[in-house]
Short mmCIF file of C-alpha atoms in Angstrom, two decimals:
data_model
loop_
_atom_site.label_atom_id
_atom_site.label_comp_id
_atom_site.label_asym_id
_atom_site.label_seq_id
_atom_site.Cartn_x
_atom_site.Cartn_y
_atom_site.Cartn_z
CA UNK N 16 140.87 -52.11 -189.58
CA UNK N 17 141.58 -49.19 -187.28
CA UNK N 18 142.49 -46.50 -189.82
CA UNK N 19 140.64 -44.15 -192.17
CA UNK N 20 140.97 -43.53 -195.89
CA UNK N 21 140.58 -39.79 -195.14
CA UNK N 22 143.98 -39.46 -193.46
CA UNK N 23 145.61 -40.95 -196.57
CA UNK N 24 143.74 -38.54 -198.87
CA UNK N 25 144.79 -35.55 -196.73
CA UNK N 26 148.42 -36.69 -196.81
CA UNK N 27 148.49 -37.33 -200.56
CA UNK N 28 146.90 -33.95 -201.43
CA UNK N 29 149.86 -32.18 -199.81
CA UNK N 30 152.15 -33.89 -202.32
CA UNK N 31 150.06 -34.34 -205.49
CA UNK N 32 147.76 -32.14 -207.57
CA UNK N 33 145.35 -35.01 -208.32
CA UNK N 34 144.25 -37.90 -206.07
CA UNK N 35 141.58 -40.31 -207.30
CA UNK N 36 139.23 -42.31 -205.04
CA UNK N 37 138.32 -45.28 -207.30
CA UNK N 38 134.57 -45.40 -207.83
CA UNK N 39 133.99 -42.00 -206.17
CA UNK N 40 135.91 -39.20 -207.94
CA UNK N 41 139.08 -37.14 -207.97
CA UNK N 42 140.39 -34.28 -205.83
CA UNK N 43 142.17 -31.79 -208.10
CA UNK N 44 144.31 -28.78 -207.15
CA UNK N 45 143.79 -25.58 -209.15
CA UNK N 46 146.20 -22.66 -208.98
CA UNK N 47 145.34 -18.97 -209.08
CA UNK N 48 148.04 -16.34 -209.73
CA UNK N 49 148.44 -13.09 -207.84
CA UNK N 50 146.61 -10.17 -209.40
CA UNK N 51 145.80 -6.51 -208.85
CA UNK N 52 142.22 -5.19 -208.72
CA UNK N 53 142.23 -1.49 -209.60
CA UNK N 54 138.68 -0.92 -208.33
CA UNK N 55 139.39 -2.22 -204.82
CA UNK N 56 143.11 -1.29 -204.93
CA UNK N 57 144.00 -4.74 -203.59
CA UNK N 58 146.80 -7.08 -204.69
CA UNK N 59 145.38 -10.59 -204.28
CA UNK N 60 147.70 -13.38 -203.18
CA UNK N 61 148.35 -16.52 -205.26
CA UNK N 62 146.29 -19.54 -204.21
CA UNK N 63 146.07 -23.31 -204.50
CA UNK N 64 142.44 -24.44 -204.26
CA UNK N 65 141.07 -27.98 -203.96
CA UNK N 66 138.18 -28.98 -206.27
CA UNK N 67 136.43 -32.29 -206.97
CA UNK N 68 135.47 -34.03 -210.22
CA UNK N 69 133.16 -37.04 -209.87
CA UNK N 70 133.64 -38.09 -213.50
CA UNK N 71 137.32 -38.95 -212.90
CA UNK N 72 137.05 -42.18 -210.91
CA UNK N 73 139.63 -44.54 -212.44
CA UNK N 74 142.22 -46.09 -210.14
CA UNK N 75 145.52 -44.18 -210.27
CA UNK N 76 146.98 -46.37 -207.48
CA UNK N 77 148.01 -43.51 -205.18
CA UNK N 78 145.66 -44.27 -202.28
CA UNK N 79 146.13 -48.03 -202.54
CA UNK N 80 149.93 -47.71 -202.50
CA UNK N 81 149.76 -45.32 -199.54
CA UNK N 82 147.69 -47.86 -197.58
CA UNK N 83 150.07 -50.67 -198.54
CA UNK N 84 153.10 -48.70 -197.34
CA UNK N 85 151.74 -47.48 -194.01
CA UNK N 86 149.22 -50.09 -192.95
CA UNK N 87 151.11 -53.21 -194.08
CA UNK N 88 148.27 -54.62 -196.24
CA UNK N 89 148.72 -56.20 -199.64
CA UNK N 90 147.38 -54.42 -202.73
CA UNK N 91 144.15 -56.44 -203.01
CA UNK N 92 143.33 -55.85 -199.34
CA UNK N 93 143.94 -52.12 -199.84
CA UNK N 94 141.57 -52.04 -202.82
CA UNK N 95 138.86 -53.86 -200.82
CA UNK N 96 139.26 -51.32 -198.02
CA UNK N 97 138.85 -48.44 -200.51
CA UNK N 98 135.72 -50.06 -201.97
CA UNK N 99 134.22 -50.52 -198.47
CA UNK N 100 134.96 -46.87 -197.67
CA UNK N 101 133.20 -45.69 -200.85
CA UNK N 102 130.19 -47.86 -199.98
CA UNK N 103 130.06 -46.25 -196.52
CA UNK N 104 130.26 -42.77 -198.10
CA UNK N 105 127.31 -43.50 -200.40
CA UNK N 106 125.29 -44.96 -197.54
CA UNK N 107 125.96 -41.85 -195.47
CA UNK N 108 124.92 -39.49 -198.29
CA UNK N 109 121.75 -41.46 -199.04
CA UNK N 110 120.79 -41.09 -195.38
CA UNK N 111 120.88 -37.31 -195.67
CA UNK N 112 124.20 -36.93 -193.84
CA UNK N 113 127.28 -35.00 -194.89
CA UNK N 114 130.45 -36.94 -195.70
CA UNK N 115 133.48 -35.37 -194.04
CA UNK N 116 136.84 -35.31 -195.81
CA UNK N 117 138.68 -34.18 -192.69
CA UNK N 118 140.37 -30.82 -193.11
CA UNK N 119 139.88 -30.76 -196.91
CA UNK N 120 136.10 -30.13 -196.80
CA UNK N 121 132.91 -32.17 -196.97
CA UNK N 122 130.34 -33.64 -199.40
CA UNK N 123 126.59 -33.05 -199.27
CA UNK N 124 123.70 -34.41 -201.32
CA UNK N 125 122.08 -31.98 -203.78
CA UNK N 126 119.15 -34.07 -204.99
CA UNK N 127 118.77 -36.03 -208.25
CA UNK N 128 121.51 -38.40 -207.06
CA UNK N 129 124.06 -35.57 -207.27
CA UNK N 130 126.57 -34.50 -204.66
CA UNK N 131 128.54 -31.31 -204.02
CA UNK N 132 132.01 -30.89 -202.53
CA UNK N 133 132.46 -27.88 -200.22
CA UNK N 134 136.20 -27.16 -199.67
CA UNK N 135 137.70 -25.58 -196.56
CA UNK N 136 140.22 -22.75 -196.89
CA UNK N 137 143.03 -23.44 -194.42
CA UNK N 138 146.56 -24.81 -194.31
CA UNK N 139 145.31 -28.44 -194.35
CA UNK N 140 143.27 -27.71 -197.45
CA UNK N 141 146.72 -27.91 -199.08
CA UNK N 142 147.04 -24.23 -199.91
CA UNK N 143 150.82 -23.97 -200.36
CA UNK N 144 150.54 -20.19 -200.17
CA UNK N 145 148.83 -20.22 -196.76
CA UNK N 146 150.16 -17.38 -194.62
CA UNK N 147 150.26 -14.81 -197.41
CA UNK N 148 147.43 -12.29 -197.32
CA UNK N 149 145.90 -9.86 -199.77
CA UNK N 150 147.54 -6.44 -199.69
CA UNK N 151 145.94 -3.04 -200.05
CA UNK N 152 148.16 -1.30 -202.60
CA UNK N 153 147.34 2.18 -203.86
CA UNK N 154 148.82 3.53 -207.09
CA UNK N 155 151.26 6.43 -207.14
CA UNK N 156 148.64 8.71 -208.73
CA UNK N 157 146.16 7.95 -205.94
CA UNK N 158 148.79 8.61 -203.25
CA UNK N 159 149.78 11.88 -204.94
CA UNK N 160 146.15 13.00 -205.10
CA UNK N 161 145.66 12.22 -201.40
CA UNK N 162 148.76 14.26 -200.53
CA UNK N 163 147.55 17.12 -202.73
CA UNK N 164 144.15 17.06 -201.04
CA UNK N 165 145.77 17.15 -197.59
CA UNK N 166 148.01 20.04 -198.64
CA UNK N 167 145.06 21.95 -200.08
CA UNK N 168 143.13 21.47 -196.84
CA UNK N 169 146.05 22.84 -194.81
CA UNK N 170 146.50 25.77 -197.20
CA UNK N 171 142.83 26.70 -196.84
CA UNK N 172 143.36 27.08 -193.08
CA UNK N 173 146.87 28.63 -193.01
CA UNK N 174 147.88 30.18 -196.38
CA UNK N 175 151.55 29.72 -197.21
CA UNK N 176 153.87 29.72 -200.17
CA UNK N 177 154.17 26.44 -202.00
CA UNK N 178 157.20 24.39 -201.05
CA UNK N 179 158.29 22.66 -204.25
CA UNK N 180 160.99 20.67 -202.47
CA UNK N 181 158.58 19.11 -199.90
CA UNK N 182 156.07 18.26 -202.66
CA UNK N 183 158.75 16.50 -204.68
CA UNK N 184 159.91 14.64 -201.58
CA UNK N 185 156.35 13.49 -200.89
CA UNK N 186 156.05 12.13 -204.44
CA UNK N 187 159.31 10.22 -204.07
CA UNK N 188 158.21 8.81 -200.68
CA UNK N 189 154.92 7.61 -202.20
CA UNK N 190 156.78 5.88 -205.06
CA UNK N 191 159.20 4.19 -202.63
CA UNK N 192 156.31 2.94 -200.47
CA UNK N 193 154.67 1.28 -203.48
CA UNK N 194 157.96 -0.33 -204.59
CA UNK N 195 158.63 -1.67 -201.10
CA UNK N 196 155.15 -3.20 -200.97
CA UNK N 197 155.64 -4.94 -204.31
CA UNK N 198 159.08 -6.16 -203.22
CA UNK N 199 157.69 -7.77 -200.07
CA UNK N 200 154.87 -9.46 -201.99
CA UNK N 201 157.00 -10.79 -204.84
CA UNK N 202 160.06 -11.82 -202.81
CA UNK N 203 158.32 -13.65 -199.95
CA UNK N 204 159.52 -17.29 -200.16
CA UNK N 205 156.85 -19.94 -200.62
CA UNK N 206 157.69 -23.07 -198.64
CA UNK N 207 155.76 -26.19 -199.64
CA UNK N 208 156.46 -29.39 -197.73
CA UNK N 209 157.21 -32.02 -200.39
CA UNK N 210 159.00 -34.49 -198.11
CA UNK N 211 158.07 -38.07 -198.74
CA UNK N 212 157.92 -39.11 -195.10
CA UNK N 213 154.57 -40.64 -194.19
CA UNK N 214 152.05 -38.96 -191.94
CA UNK N 215 151.83 -39.76 -188.22
CA UNK N 216 150.72 -43.21 -187.30
CA UNK N 217 148.09 -42.37 -184.71
CA UNK N 218 144.61 -41.29 -185.84
CA UNK N 219 143.21 -38.05 -184.51
CA UNK N 220 139.81 -36.88 -183.29
CA UNK N 221 138.85 -33.40 -184.46
CA UNK N 222 136.12 -31.19 -183.05
CA UNK N 223 133.86 -29.06 -185.30
CA UNK N 224 133.70 -25.31 -185.60
CA UNK N 225 131.61 -23.65 -188.32
CA UNK N 226 131.75 -26.66 -190.70
CA UNK N 227 132.74 -29.72 -188.66
CA UNK N 228 136.31 -28.51 -188.31
CA UNK N 229 138.30 -27.05 -185.44
CA UNK N 230 140.15 -27.94 -182.25
CA UNK N 231 141.49 -31.49 -182.30
CA UNK N 232 142.55 -34.19 -179.88
CA UNK N 233 145.79 -35.55 -181.36
CA UNK N 234 147.87 -38.47 -180.16
CA UNK N 235 146.61 -38.38 -176.58
CA UNK N 236 146.39 -34.59 -176.10
CA UNK N 237 143.27 -34.19 -173.97
CA UNK N 238 140.63 -31.70 -175.13
CA UNK N 239 139.72 -28.68 -173.02
CA UNK N 240 136.78 -29.02 -170.56
CA UNK N 241 133.41 -28.97 -172.32
CA UNK N 242 129.80 -29.13 -171.31
CA UNK N 243 128.59 -32.44 -169.88
CA UNK N 244 125.72 -34.36 -171.43
CA UNK N 245 124.08 -36.38 -168.66
CA UNK N 246 122.18 -38.99 -170.65
CA UNK N 247 122.80 -40.74 -173.95
CA UNK N 248 119.70 -42.79 -174.84
CA UNK N 249 120.86 -43.28 -178.46
CA UNK N 250 124.29 -44.54 -177.53
CA UNK N 251 122.81 -46.84 -174.89
CA UNK N 252 120.35 -48.25 -177.43
CA UNK N 253 123.01 -48.99 -180.04
CA UNK N 254 125.39 -50.45 -177.49
CA UNK N 255 129.12 -50.93 -177.79
CA UNK N 256 129.70 -54.66 -177.82
CA UNK N 257 129.03 -55.64 -181.46
CA UNK N 258 129.15 -54.28 -185.00
CA UNK N 259 131.97 -53.77 -187.53
CA UNK N 260 132.03 -49.97 -187.15
CA UNK N 261 133.46 -48.26 -184.05
CA UNK N 262 132.65 -44.69 -182.91
CA UNK N 263 136.10 -43.62 -181.61
CA UNK N 264 136.22 -40.38 -179.58
CA UNK N 265 139.88 -40.34 -178.45
CA UNK N 266 143.29 -41.93 -179.06
CA UNK N 267 145.55 -41.88 -175.99
CA UNK N 268 149.12 -42.91 -175.20
CA UNK N 269 149.08 -44.06 -171.57
CA UNK N 270 147.00 -44.66 -168.44
CA UNK N 271 147.58 -41.13 -167.13
CA UNK N 272 146.06 -39.59 -170.26
CA UNK N 273 143.18 -42.08 -170.11
CA UNK N 274 142.42 -41.18 -166.48
CA UNK N 275 142.52 -37.48 -167.29
CA UNK N 276 140.20 -37.97 -170.28
CA UNK N 277 137.69 -39.90 -168.16
CA UNK N 278 137.75 -37.18 -165.51
CA UNK N 279 136.88 -34.51 -168.08
CA UNK N 280 134.07 -36.57 -169.64
CA UNK N 281 132.75 -38.42 -166.57
CA UNK N 282 129.21 -38.69 -167.99
CA UNK N 283 130.53 -40.83 -170.88
CA UNK N 284 132.52 -43.25 -168.71
CA UNK N 285 129.68 -45.87 -168.50
CA UNK N 286 129.70 -46.07 -172.31
CA UNK N 287 133.47 -46.09 -172.86
CA UNK N 288 135.23 -49.19 -174.19
CA UNK N 289 138.93 -49.54 -174.97
CA UNK N 290 140.66 -50.94 -178.01
CA UNK N 291 144.44 -51.30 -178.38
CA UNK N 292 145.86 -50.23 -181.75
CA UNK N 293 149.61 -50.11 -182.55
CA UNK N 294 150.61 -49.08 -179.04
CA UNK N 295 147.76 -46.58 -178.55
CA UNK N 296 144.54 -46.86 -176.57
CA UNK N 297 141.44 -46.00 -178.60
CA UNK N 298 138.31 -45.01 -176.65
CA UNK N 299 135.00 -45.79 -178.37
CA UNK N 300 131.44 -45.39 -177.09
CA UNK N 301 129.31 -47.30 -179.60
CA UNK N 302 129.48 -50.01 -182.27
CA UNK N 303 127.13 -50.83 -185.13
CA UNK N 304 127.00 -52.57 -188.47
CA UNK N 305 125.48 -49.40 -189.94
CA UNK N 306 127.84 -46.45 -190.61
CA UNK N 307 125.04 -43.87 -190.74
CA UNK N 308 123.62 -44.91 -187.37
CA UNK N 309 126.86 -44.00 -185.62
CA UNK N 310 127.11 -40.68 -187.47
CA UNK N 311 123.57 -39.81 -186.31
CA UNK N 312 124.67 -40.25 -182.68
CA UNK N 313 127.22 -37.40 -182.80
CA UNK N 314 124.66 -34.89 -181.50
CA UNK N 315 124.51 -36.71 -178.15
CA UNK N 316 128.23 -36.18 -177.49
CA UNK N 317 129.78 -33.05 -175.92
CA UNK N 318 130.36 -30.49 -178.63
CA UNK N 319 134.15 -30.90 -178.79
CA UNK N 320 133.85 -34.66 -179.39
CA UNK N 321 131.29 -34.63 -182.22
CA UNK N 322 133.75 -34.89 -185.09
CA UNK N 323 134.29 -38.57 -184.32
CA UNK N 324 136.30 -41.18 -186.22
CA UNK N 325 134.36 -44.17 -187.54
CA UNK N 326 136.54 -47.25 -188.05
CA UNK N 327 135.91 -50.79 -189.22
#
């Protein structure tokens, strides 16, 4: 099956505050309200943060129904696919590897058969308030004191009679500045996409930055030129002719995009195989019956291709 459970989880978390992976745990959205910190003089923005609870693992049907709608499977086939995905996750963790949840974050083993979820903070982490930023917001008394200090400094250099009108005007200006800042913060519209249209059909290949996340190759858009790795002993040893798992490095729309992709990654051409999927051409470089083996091979790929998709 040439699709991933991760893309369904990402999609569902933009529309629900709780999504359960049966037998694995639940992703839960927590909300934080805006608040003012007097010590730092900063008005913090409201937030929607993704957490994980491994004790909530019952089947709420969301993922299964999403797979049924988009992939055309029946419910029992969808449940078997979810169970196989959870088995692959556990195998990957037991091998000392991290388990990527796409743009939501990743899991890592913590010892004593425990695991930890590390969330990413970005628009795909389902933060409906993404785009708002914290605001430095001084109180009127602080602004008045700063103006008084500036006036005192000027007076010490050039003595002059106090101008009561200008001081009153400065106080009014400081008050207006604070009110304008609060108005902008509290009146900014929050737009959360709650449309029920399904996500795009074509899978995507993302490239890592600080935590396996970054620039992506989506629906045939070719990645920028990267460094060339001349030999791939691990990929050659695993081979690409058998095994239920595929290491897919690109999904392209036509021959022109395929030719361009091969030109940019000429060193990988001897290992490339093609697989047609719903009108797209998937490029994979290795196959194996072991999920962890393919994940271990990512280090032999050019840096921008290391966040591969593993399909079965």
